[in-house]
Amino acid sequence: MVNFIIKSLVIIDYESQKANKFNFGDHANLIISATNTTGKSSILKSLYYALGVSLKSIPDKWDIDNYIFQIIVKIDEVEYTIERHNKIMSVKDNGEVIIFKDFKEYSTWLQNVLKMNLTLVNSRNENFSHAYASAIFAPIYIDQDSSWDGVLYKNTFNDLGQYKSPNFQKDVVAYYLGLADKELKEYQQKKTEIKQQLNYKKISIDEITNVYNGYKEKFDVSENVTSNVSDLENQVNEFINETNKLSMAISKSLKKISKYTEELDIEKQDEAELTKIITAINERLEKIDYECSYCHSKLTREQSLTRLELNDDLSEIYVKESEIKQKILILEDNVGKERSYLQSLNQKFVTYKERISEINEILTIKDYVNQKVLKELGDLRRQEDNQYSMLKRTDDDLSKSIRMIQAELRKTRSALSTEFEILKNNITKDVRTTGITNREFGDFSKVSGSGTEHNKSLLSLYLIYFQLISKNSAYKFPMTIDSFTKNELDEISEENMYKAMREYFLTIPNQTFFAIIKDNLKYIDCPDANVIEVEKPILLSEKYKELSEKLFAYTEKN
């Protein structure tokens, strides 16, 4: 079992020079405040934002894109520090700071350390793709703003639309509950690929057959009759056209390489200039001249900072340095890819030139015959037919293997369905709702209704799936409910819902987070919970210096 614990969260506003740190317990964590709109949701949303998700809604005046977040997590006794500033994700892994090119690269790292291989169906092309952080955390985070519209998990985060619904909800929950068999996924992925190959092969066979029949009719030949052919000139013309296209592509690629290289040089020059500035600040130099990277004129430190649009503040300078390093990584990657592409173009160009020379020699000899062309077309069609038959047999074998695995999974699903029904009966009885009486396990269609009854139904379903995942998953991840009072509740309903939270959420062995105002603590008997009281202002100026010095940029330089 993979055990995932969030140890602490640091939030830094480097523009206002304010910061704060929040430490969490390994089990139940209550985020409390005297009143609403104090900042409980800001803390919980920031937790998952720091982990790489795309939030659907952000509290008013919480300038999340301009804050720096640093979160410490423990995964199977190994601690990792993850840092996020806007779109820049970085992590300290085994003492080394890694800056990721994009969220895809970060999500791949995250799945690796979590020992996950979660793939989901893409809504655009029906192919499986590696899941991002938002999909990983969707079933274990209930947002007070976006999780109560009636559809479970679909709208939790902002970038979940890339996955096909309701397959997305079913596939993620199935993965957590052990219903997404790895071998089954591989077989299904392979079957999808085979289906595509079969379609392409069928098109290829039809095209070859049409060419074969047309050629045979035009020249009145069969594969056993020999006659001369004189139309190889057409092939030469086609190859010449292709080489012209390749020449244009090579020229375009060279221009791209030149452009990327020029941009890369500028970013590296800016990085070098920033390094000088940081060194000067750290060494407390009163005055220092800098040579401009572009015109080689002498600049003071203040002039250099002005050129780079920076203030004389290490936090902002280090943020700028991280942005430049990320740009350098991306540009170096672009240059490498473009050079590989250029190499392939050159190879194709040489191949076409050689082929033109060969055909020109043949044309001078005039010894090609229609019979040979027709025979080659016939051989090619027979080859394609054989490959199609082999693919069809593979497709049939995969279908058989998939059916066998699915039969075993149906047994597991049946046991989970029974457990679902028991939990549904107990929780709906405690919450006192009949809104999901006919709801079955794995049904993620929209929950009907409105008002308090709608909230009761959704809370019951969320608690049921939290219980199922906690008891049956190989992944022991943090679970979060950011309030559930989206509508005015009568006192009896409120008491019943909070008691259900205590009974079915705060007592599970996973680390849990729940936001609640002080007045409602009377319903939550959880003496062992770690309590974090939130007051305004959330970020404090007196904590800025100490916490900002823990940023990667500071620790790497000092």
XYZ file of C-alpha atoms in Angstrom:
558
model
C 0.000 0.000 0.000
C 1.236 3.483 -0.914
C 0.866 5.852 2.063
C 0.670 9.560 1.168
C 0.717 12.219 3.916
C 0.764 16.034 3.612
C 3.089 17.331 6.362
C 2.997 21.098 5.880
C 2.129 23.977 3.554
C 4.005 27.273 3.180
C 2.380 30.206 1.340
C 4.487 33.235 0.341
C 3.263 36.532 -1.111
C 6.589 37.989 -2.270
C 5.030 41.207 -3.589
C 3.525 42.162 -0.209
C 6.309 40.328 1.679
C 3.911 38.239 3.768
C 3.857 34.514 4.452
C 2.570 31.734 6.700
C 3.072 28.035 7.393
C 0.518 25.374 8.332
C 1.439 21.988 9.830
C -0.873 18.985 9.555
C -1.467 15.767 11.473
C -1.326 12.285 9.957
C -5.034 11.596 10.577
C -7.975 13.988 11.085
C -7.336 17.712 10.479
C -10.045 20.267 11.273
C -9.663 23.672 9.594
C -11.780 25.948 11.779
C -12.729 29.632 12.031
C -15.150 31.732 14.038
C -17.150 32.712 10.941
C -17.367 31.940 7.240
C -15.274 33.810 4.610
C -12.263 33.751 6.912
C -9.987 31.665 4.681
C -10.600 27.969 5.423
C -11.288 27.221 1.757
C -8.239 29.249 0.720
C -6.026 26.908 2.768
C -7.603 23.695 1.438
C -7.655 24.866 -2.186
C -4.006 25.934 -1.822
C -3.066 22.408 -0.681
C -4.201 20.881 -3.954
C -3.053 23.841 -6.063
C 0.435 23.256 -4.620
C 0.127 19.605 -5.694
C -0.382 20.661 -9.314
C -4.146 20.765 -9.896
C -6.017 23.409 -11.901
C -8.586 24.994 -9.590
C -12.056 25.683 -10.935
C -12.790 28.515 -8.487
C -10.554 30.711 -6.328
C -11.630 32.684 -3.247
C -11.980 36.420 -3.717
C -8.754 38.408 -3.141
C -6.718 35.176 -2.895
C -4.083 36.015 -5.553
C -3.094 32.400 -6.029
C -1.216 32.846 -9.325
C 1.174 35.351 -7.759
C 1.912 33.403 -4.551
C 4.649 30.827 -4.068
C 3.535 27.558 -2.477
C 5.804 24.986 -0.887
C 4.306 21.732 0.337
C 6.099 18.892 2.112
C 4.663 15.423 1.554
C 5.682 12.016 2.848
C 5.221 9.057 0.523
C 6.109 5.696 2.059
C 8.468 7.293 4.616
C 10.255 9.389 1.945
C 9.789 13.161 2.155
C 9.500 15.339 -0.938
C 9.251 19.122 -1.120
C 7.071 20.403 -3.956
C 7.125 24.079 -4.920
C 4.720 25.879 -7.226
C 4.654 29.428 -8.585
C 1.900 29.904 -11.157
C 2.737 27.436 -13.978
C 6.204 26.550 -12.693
C 6.352 23.241 -10.809
C 9.560 22.150 -9.113
C 10.443 19.472 -6.574
C 13.286 18.522 -4.313
C 13.766 14.798 -4.873
C 16.662 13.010 -3.151
C 18.355 16.345 -2.461
C 18.153 17.491 -6.101
C 15.885 20.328 -7.243
C 14.044 19.497 -10.485
C 12.222 22.182 -12.507
C 9.587 20.644 -14.772
C 8.980 21.847 -18.327
C 5.201 21.567 -17.955
C 2.414 19.926 -15.933
C 2.592 16.773 -18.058
C 6.209 16.171 -17.050
C 5.382 16.931 -13.398
C 2.379 14.562 -13.426
C 4.580 11.783 -14.839
C 7.016 12.296 -11.946
C 4.112 12.314 -9.468
C 2.662 9.047 -10.776
C 6.119 7.448 -10.627
C 6.693 8.314 -6.948
C 3.123 7.239 -6.129
C 3.696 3.936 -7.995
C 0.673 4.690 -10.172
C -0.061 4.105 -13.834
C -3.412 5.841 -14.205
C -4.448 6.333 -17.834
C -7.782 7.797 -18.944
C -9.732 8.047 -22.194
C -9.131 11.342 -23.978
C -12.384 13.040 -25.021
C -10.930 14.177 -28.368
C -9.379 11.055 -29.868
C -10.685 8.161 -27.712
C -7.085 7.169 -26.875
C -5.755 6.491 -23.396
C -3.420 9.161 -22.001
C -1.423 9.538 -18.795
C -3.588 11.246 -16.147
C -2.619 14.671 -14.804
C -2.602 15.608 -11.101
C -6.172 16.965 -11.271
C -7.518 13.541 -12.291
C -5.465 11.758 -9.624
C -6.898 13.880 -6.802
C -10.447 14.402 -8.154
C -12.136 11.553 -6.181
C -10.484 12.498 -2.866
C -11.142 16.253 -2.795
C -14.660 17.681 -2.413
C -14.717 21.393 -3.233
C -17.290 23.618 -1.521
C -17.910 25.521 -4.761
C -17.745 23.027 -7.633
C -18.546 19.601 -6.136
C -22.228 20.137 -5.306
C -23.810 20.629 -8.736
C -25.056 17.052 -8.909
C -22.323 15.280 -10.910
C -19.698 13.503 -8.800
C -16.030 14.477 -9.446
C -16.564 15.798 -12.990
C -16.278 19.494 -12.109
C -13.922 19.302 -9.147
C -11.028 20.835 -11.081
C -10.733 22.957 -14.189
C -8.903 20.641 -16.621
C -10.988 17.470 -16.286
C -12.870 18.184 -19.519
C -10.012 16.582 -21.460
C -11.231 13.193 -20.210
C -14.344 11.475 -21.504
C -17.295 11.572 -19.091
C -18.721 9.464 -17.465
C -15.784 7.178 -18.327
C -13.516 9.544 -16.417
C -15.303 9.146 -13.078
C -15.757 5.410 -13.539
C -12.154 4.837 -14.609
C -10.574 6.830 -11.760
C -12.729 5.263 -9.047
C -12.236 1.833 -10.616
C -8.471 2.379 -10.515
C -8.554 3.212 -6.822
C -10.791 0.202 -6.074
C -8.688 -2.314 -7.996
C -11.215 -2.733 -10.809
C -8.893 -1.205 -13.406
C -6.724 -4.270 -13.929
C -3.335 -3.255 -15.361
C -3.222 -6.239 -17.734
C -6.793 -5.507 -18.836
C -5.880 -1.877 -19.567
C -2.886 -3.034 -21.615
C -5.059 -5.498 -23.554
C -7.715 -2.820 -24.161
C -5.088 -0.329 -25.297
C -3.572 -2.957 -27.587
C -7.015 -3.850 -28.950
C -7.670 -0.166 -29.745
C -4.358 -0.019 -31.609
C -5.127 -3.268 -33.480
C -8.548 -1.920 -34.489
C -6.901 1.168 -35.941
C -4.335 -0.962 -37.781
C -7.105 -3.158 -39.184
C -8.928 -0.087 -40.495
C -5.755 1.316 -42.065
C -4.890 -2.085 -43.530
C -8.381 -2.435 -45.031
C -8.042 0.990 -46.682
C -4.595 0.049 -47.979
C -5.876 -3.243 -49.468
C -8.752 -1.458 -51.215
C -6.426 1.160 -52.667
C -3.925 -1.429 -53.911
C -6.756 -3.464 -55.445
C -8.078 -0.397 -57.278
C -4.611 0.431 -58.618
C -4.034 -3.214 -59.600
C -7.310 -3.489 -61.496
C -6.874 -0.087 -63.156
C -3.333 -0.873 -64.268
C -4.335 -4.298 -65.547
C -7.206 -2.838 -67.591
C -5.195 0.102 -68.968
C -2.276 -1.983 -70.293
C -4.259 -5.187 -70.959
C -1.746 -7.393 -69.144
C -1.707 -10.072 -66.486
C 0.988 -11.004 -64.006
C 2.191 -13.750 -66.422
C 2.539 -11.563 -69.556
C 5.602 -9.419 -70.203
C 5.585 -6.045 -72.018
C 7.661 -2.876 -71.899
C 6.807 0.146 -69.752
C 7.733 3.727 -70.466
C 6.065 5.801 -67.737
C 8.809 5.788 -65.088
C 9.253 9.469 -65.981
C 6.175 10.118 -63.828
C 7.926 8.610 -60.843
C 10.955 10.833 -61.438
C 8.707 13.901 -61.535
C 7.036 12.836 -58.310
C 10.396 12.370 -56.601
C 11.567 15.768 -57.833
C 8.431 17.374 -56.382
C 9.107 15.628 -53.083
C 12.724 16.841 -52.992
C 11.508 20.401 -53.633
C 9.122 20.091 -50.697
C 11.915 18.699 -48.536
C 14.177 21.615 -49.499
C 11.545 24.063 -48.317
C 11.030 22.092 -45.095
C 14.809 22.001 -44.464
C 15.017 25.772 -44.949
C 12.103 26.319 -42.567
C 13.668 24.004 -39.979
C 17.010 25.842 -40.187
C 15.214 29.133 -39.569
C 13.462 27.646 -36.517
C 16.778 26.369 -35.113
C 18.297 29.805 -35.652
C 15.347 31.490 -33.916
C 15.381 29.076 -30.930
C 19.167 29.398 -30.623
C 18.952 33.185 -30.640
C 16.215 33.120 -27.957
C 18.235 30.592 -25.937
C 21.339 32.836 -26.050
C 19.294 35.795 -24.790
C 17.799 33.758 -21.905
C 21.248 32.438 -20.937
C 22.624 35.986 -21.014
C 19.767 37.127 -18.758
C 20.427 34.180 -16.440
C 24.118 35.135 -16.202
C 23.212 38.729 -15.471
C 20.764 37.639 -12.722
C 23.473 35.461 -11.180
C 25.740 38.515 -10.938
C 22.958 40.489 -9.293
C 22.251 37.709 -6.763
C 25.966 37.387 -5.972
C 26.230 41.132 -5.446
C 23.230 41.191 -3.112
C 24.433 38.182 -1.129
C 27.927 39.670 -0.731
C 26.408 42.995 0.362
C 28.351 44.910 -2.294
C 27.723 48.648 -2.085
C 28.278 49.297 -5.774
C 29.012 47.186 -8.817
C 29.021 47.728 -12.557
C 27.469 45.262 -15.009
C 28.165 44.881 -18.663
C 24.972 44.777 -20.747
C 24.579 41.425 -22.481
C 23.377 43.099 -25.660
C 25.254 46.400 -26.220
C 28.183 45.763 -23.770
C 27.685 49.146 -22.080
C 28.324 49.429 -18.328
C 25.211 49.293 -16.116
C 24.821 49.777 -12.373
C 22.988 47.101 -10.425
C 19.950 49.398 -10.260
C 20.036 49.912 -14.039
C 20.337 46.170 -14.618
C 17.375 45.499 -12.329
C 15.361 48.155 -14.166
C 16.189 46.564 -17.553
C 14.957 43.191 -16.265
C 11.856 44.848 -14.718
C 12.750 43.656 -11.202
C 12.799 45.120 -7.716
C 15.860 44.799 -5.461
C 14.225 41.835 -3.659
C 15.711 38.352 -3.588
C 12.326 36.580 -3.623
C 11.234 38.287 -6.842
C 14.718 37.857 -8.360
C 14.711 34.138 -7.568
C 11.234 33.781 -9.075
C 12.537 35.482 -12.236
C 15.548 33.144 -12.221
C 13.239 30.081 -12.015
C 11.175 31.400 -14.938
C 14.337 31.904 -17.030
C 15.612 28.411 -16.180
C 12.292 26.911 -17.241
C 12.412 28.846 -20.541
C 15.982 27.614 -21.105
C 14.860 23.984 -20.563
C 12.002 24.402 -23.029
C 14.160 26.161 -25.658
C 16.930 23.530 -25.365
C 14.296 20.843 -25.809
C 12.880 22.671 -28.873
C 16.365 22.993 -30.424
C 17.047 19.281 -29.861
C 13.724 18.218 -31.375
C 14.139 20.525 -34.369
C 17.679 19.240 -35.045
C 16.395 15.648 -34.951
C 13.637 16.632 -37.355
C 16.179 18.349 -39.639
C 18.327 15.206 -39.651
C 15.341 13.094 -40.730
C 14.558 15.569 -43.529
C 18.144 15.407 -44.793
C 18.028 11.599 -44.782
C 14.798 11.608 -46.815
C 16.310 14.149 -49.227
C 19.348 11.922 -49.844
C 17.119 8.846 -50.320
C 14.958 10.600 -52.944
C 18.019 11.850 -54.821
C 19.470 8.339 -54.931
C 16.159 6.938 -56.171
C 15.972 9.542 -58.947
C 19.443 8.503 -60.119
C 18.455 4.820 -60.115
C 15.277 5.435 -62.151
C 17.128 7.619 -64.646
C 19.498 4.709 -65.263
C 16.540 2.380 -65.749
C 14.863 4.779 -68.154
C 17.955 4.799 -70.342
C 17.840 0.980 -70.480
C 14.064 0.810 -71.127
C 13.800 -2.739 -69.793
C 11.038 -2.361 -67.225
C 7.894 -4.214 -68.172
C 4.244 -3.838 -67.249
C 4.188 -7.444 -66.162
C 6.714 -6.757 -63.388
C 4.770 -3.744 -62.137
C 1.563 -5.738 -62.024
C 3.248 -8.646 -60.267
C 4.671 -6.329 -57.608
C 1.224 -4.881 -57.025
C -0.185 -8.407 -56.718
C 2.553 -9.413 -54.271
C 1.891 -6.301 -52.224
C -1.837 -7.008 -52.081
C -1.225 -10.602 -50.968
C 1.217 -9.360 -48.322
C -1.376 -6.883 -47.007
C -4.038 -9.632 -46.968
C -1.766 -11.869 -44.861
C -1.018 -9.053 -42.427
C -4.725 -8.269 -42.135
C -5.449 -11.924 -41.296
C -2.726 -11.938 -38.622
C -4.066 -8.729 -37.077
C -7.587 -10.183 -37.054
C -6.372 -13.296 -35.204
C -4.568 -11.074 -32.675
C -7.735 -9.027 -32.220
C -9.770 -12.184 -31.571
C -7.191 -13.454 -29.026
C -7.228 -10.107 -27.209
C -11.020 -10.166 -27.054
C -10.870 -13.620 -25.453
C -8.284 -12.523 -22.861
C -10.280 -9.390 -22.059
C -13.432 -11.444 -21.468
C -11.581 -13.735 -19.042
C -10.177 -10.848 -16.977
C -13.527 -9.070 -16.996
C -15.171 -12.211 -15.601
C -12.810 -12.081 -12.575
C -13.369 -8.359 -12.170
C -17.124 -8.898 -12.155
C -16.679 -10.980 -8.993
C -14.752 -8.135 -7.352
C -17.325 -5.620 -8.559
C -20.114 -7.770 -7.109
C -18.449 -7.736 -3.677
C -18.012 -3.955 -3.891
C -21.638 -3.543 -4.950
C -22.729 -5.422 -1.849
C -20.512 -3.236 0.317
C -21.908 -0.159 -1.467
C -25.479 -1.185 -0.650
C -24.677 -1.761 3.029
C -22.960 1.614 3.318
C -25.789 3.302 1.408
C -28.397 1.905 3.784
C -26.452 2.927 6.893
C -25.379 6.397 5.737
C -28.708 7.443 4.180
C -30.448 6.287 7.359
C -28.123 8.434 9.489
C -28.341 11.424 7.140
C -32.074 10.791 6.703
C -32.382 10.993 2.961
C -34.110 8.832 0.359
C -32.632 10.663 -2.628
C -30.265 7.859 -3.678
C -32.381 4.816 -2.804
C -32.172 3.461 -6.358
C -28.572 4.557 -7.001
C -26.258 1.619 -7.831
C -22.515 1.215 -7.425
C -20.621 2.849 -10.294
C -23.523 5.070 -11.353
C -22.061 8.569 -11.803
C -25.015 10.161 -13.560
C -26.286 13.492 -12.273
C -28.042 13.435 -8.900
C -31.463 15.035 -9.236
C -33.101 17.349 -6.742
C -32.317 20.657 -5.088
C -31.807 22.333 -1.737
C -31.107 20.415 1.458
C -32.211 17.035 0.099
C -29.823 17.444 -2.842
C -26.952 18.192 -0.435
C -27.872 15.154 1.685
C -27.845 12.860 -1.341
C -24.480 14.130 -2.593
C -22.859 14.019 0.853
C -24.082 10.437 1.284
C -22.547 9.388 -2.034
C -19.242 11.123 -1.294
C -19.051 9.437 2.129
C -19.857 6.038 0.585
C -17.045 6.314 -1.974
C -14.596 7.680 0.609
C -15.340 4.590 2.711
C -14.977 2.216 -0.255
C -11.693 3.760 -1.400
C -10.270 3.859 2.135
C -11.065 0.185 2.766
C -10.264 -1.315 -0.645
C -7.624 0.837 -2.320
C -3.895 0.130 -2.537
C -3.414 3.898 -2.228
C -3.834 5.536 1.179
C -4.130 9.170 0.102
C -5.291 12.328 1.947
C -9.047 12.945 1.681
C -10.658 16.378 1.870
C -14.152 17.825 2.248
C -14.212 21.604 2.022
C -17.602 22.148 3.712
C -20.989 20.906 2.480
C -23.393 23.645 3.573
C -24.141 25.161 0.180
C -27.772 25.692 1.178
C -29.494 26.824 4.349
C -29.957 23.775 6.596
C -32.435 23.204 9.365
C -30.869 22.309 12.705
C -31.844 18.630 12.592
C -30.459 18.119 9.058
C -27.279 19.969 9.977
C -26.753 17.842 13.075
C -27.357 14.587 11.177
C -24.949 15.540 8.378
C -22.173 16.543 10.783
C -22.620 13.329 12.776
C -22.317 11.359 9.522
C -19.084 13.248 8.830
C -17.752 12.221 12.218
C -18.823 8.597 11.810
C -17.897 7.934 8.176
C -15.164 10.446 7.324
C -13.127 11.673 10.282
C -12.647 8.129 11.618
C -11.182 6.567 8.460
C -7.462 5.638 8.687
C -6.440 8.015 5.889
C -5.286 11.557 6.550
C -8.397 13.763 6.342
C -9.115 17.484 6.055
C -12.451 19.108 6.908
C -13.425 22.803 7.068
C -15.918 23.786 9.777
C -16.898 26.868 11.770
C -16.504 26.787 15.551
C -20.227 26.776 16.305
C -20.617 23.430 14.540
C -17.830 21.709 16.492
C -20.518 20.673 18.962
C -21.576 18.049 16.417
C -18.023 16.728 15.851
C -16.675 14.623 18.699
C -13.113 14.211 17.459
C -10.721 14.923 20.382
C -7.648 13.509 18.593
C -8.005 15.779 15.559
C -5.305 18.271 14.650
C -7.046 21.659 14.807
C -5.895 24.593 12.673
C -7.664 27.851 13.460
C -7.724 30.333 10.593
C -7.877 34.054 11.235
C -7.549 37.121 9.050
C -5.062 38.053 7.774
C -3.936 34.580 6.701
C -0.472 35.762 5.614
C 1.758 37.670 8.052
C 4.641 40.052 7.387
C 6.614 38.875 10.442
C 6.901 35.358 8.973
C 8.061 36.439 5.517
C 11.840 36.500 6.060
C 12.063 33.130 7.807
C 9.797 31.276 5.358
C 11.039 32.921 2.148
C 14.565 31.710 2.951
C 13.299 28.115 2.668
C 12.468 28.528 -1.025
C 14.507 26.399 -3.421
C 16.122 29.478 -4.938
C 17.525 30.534 -1.535
C 18.633 27.090 -0.388
C 20.330 26.370 -3.715
C 22.358 29.582 -3.540
C 23.312 29.405 0.135
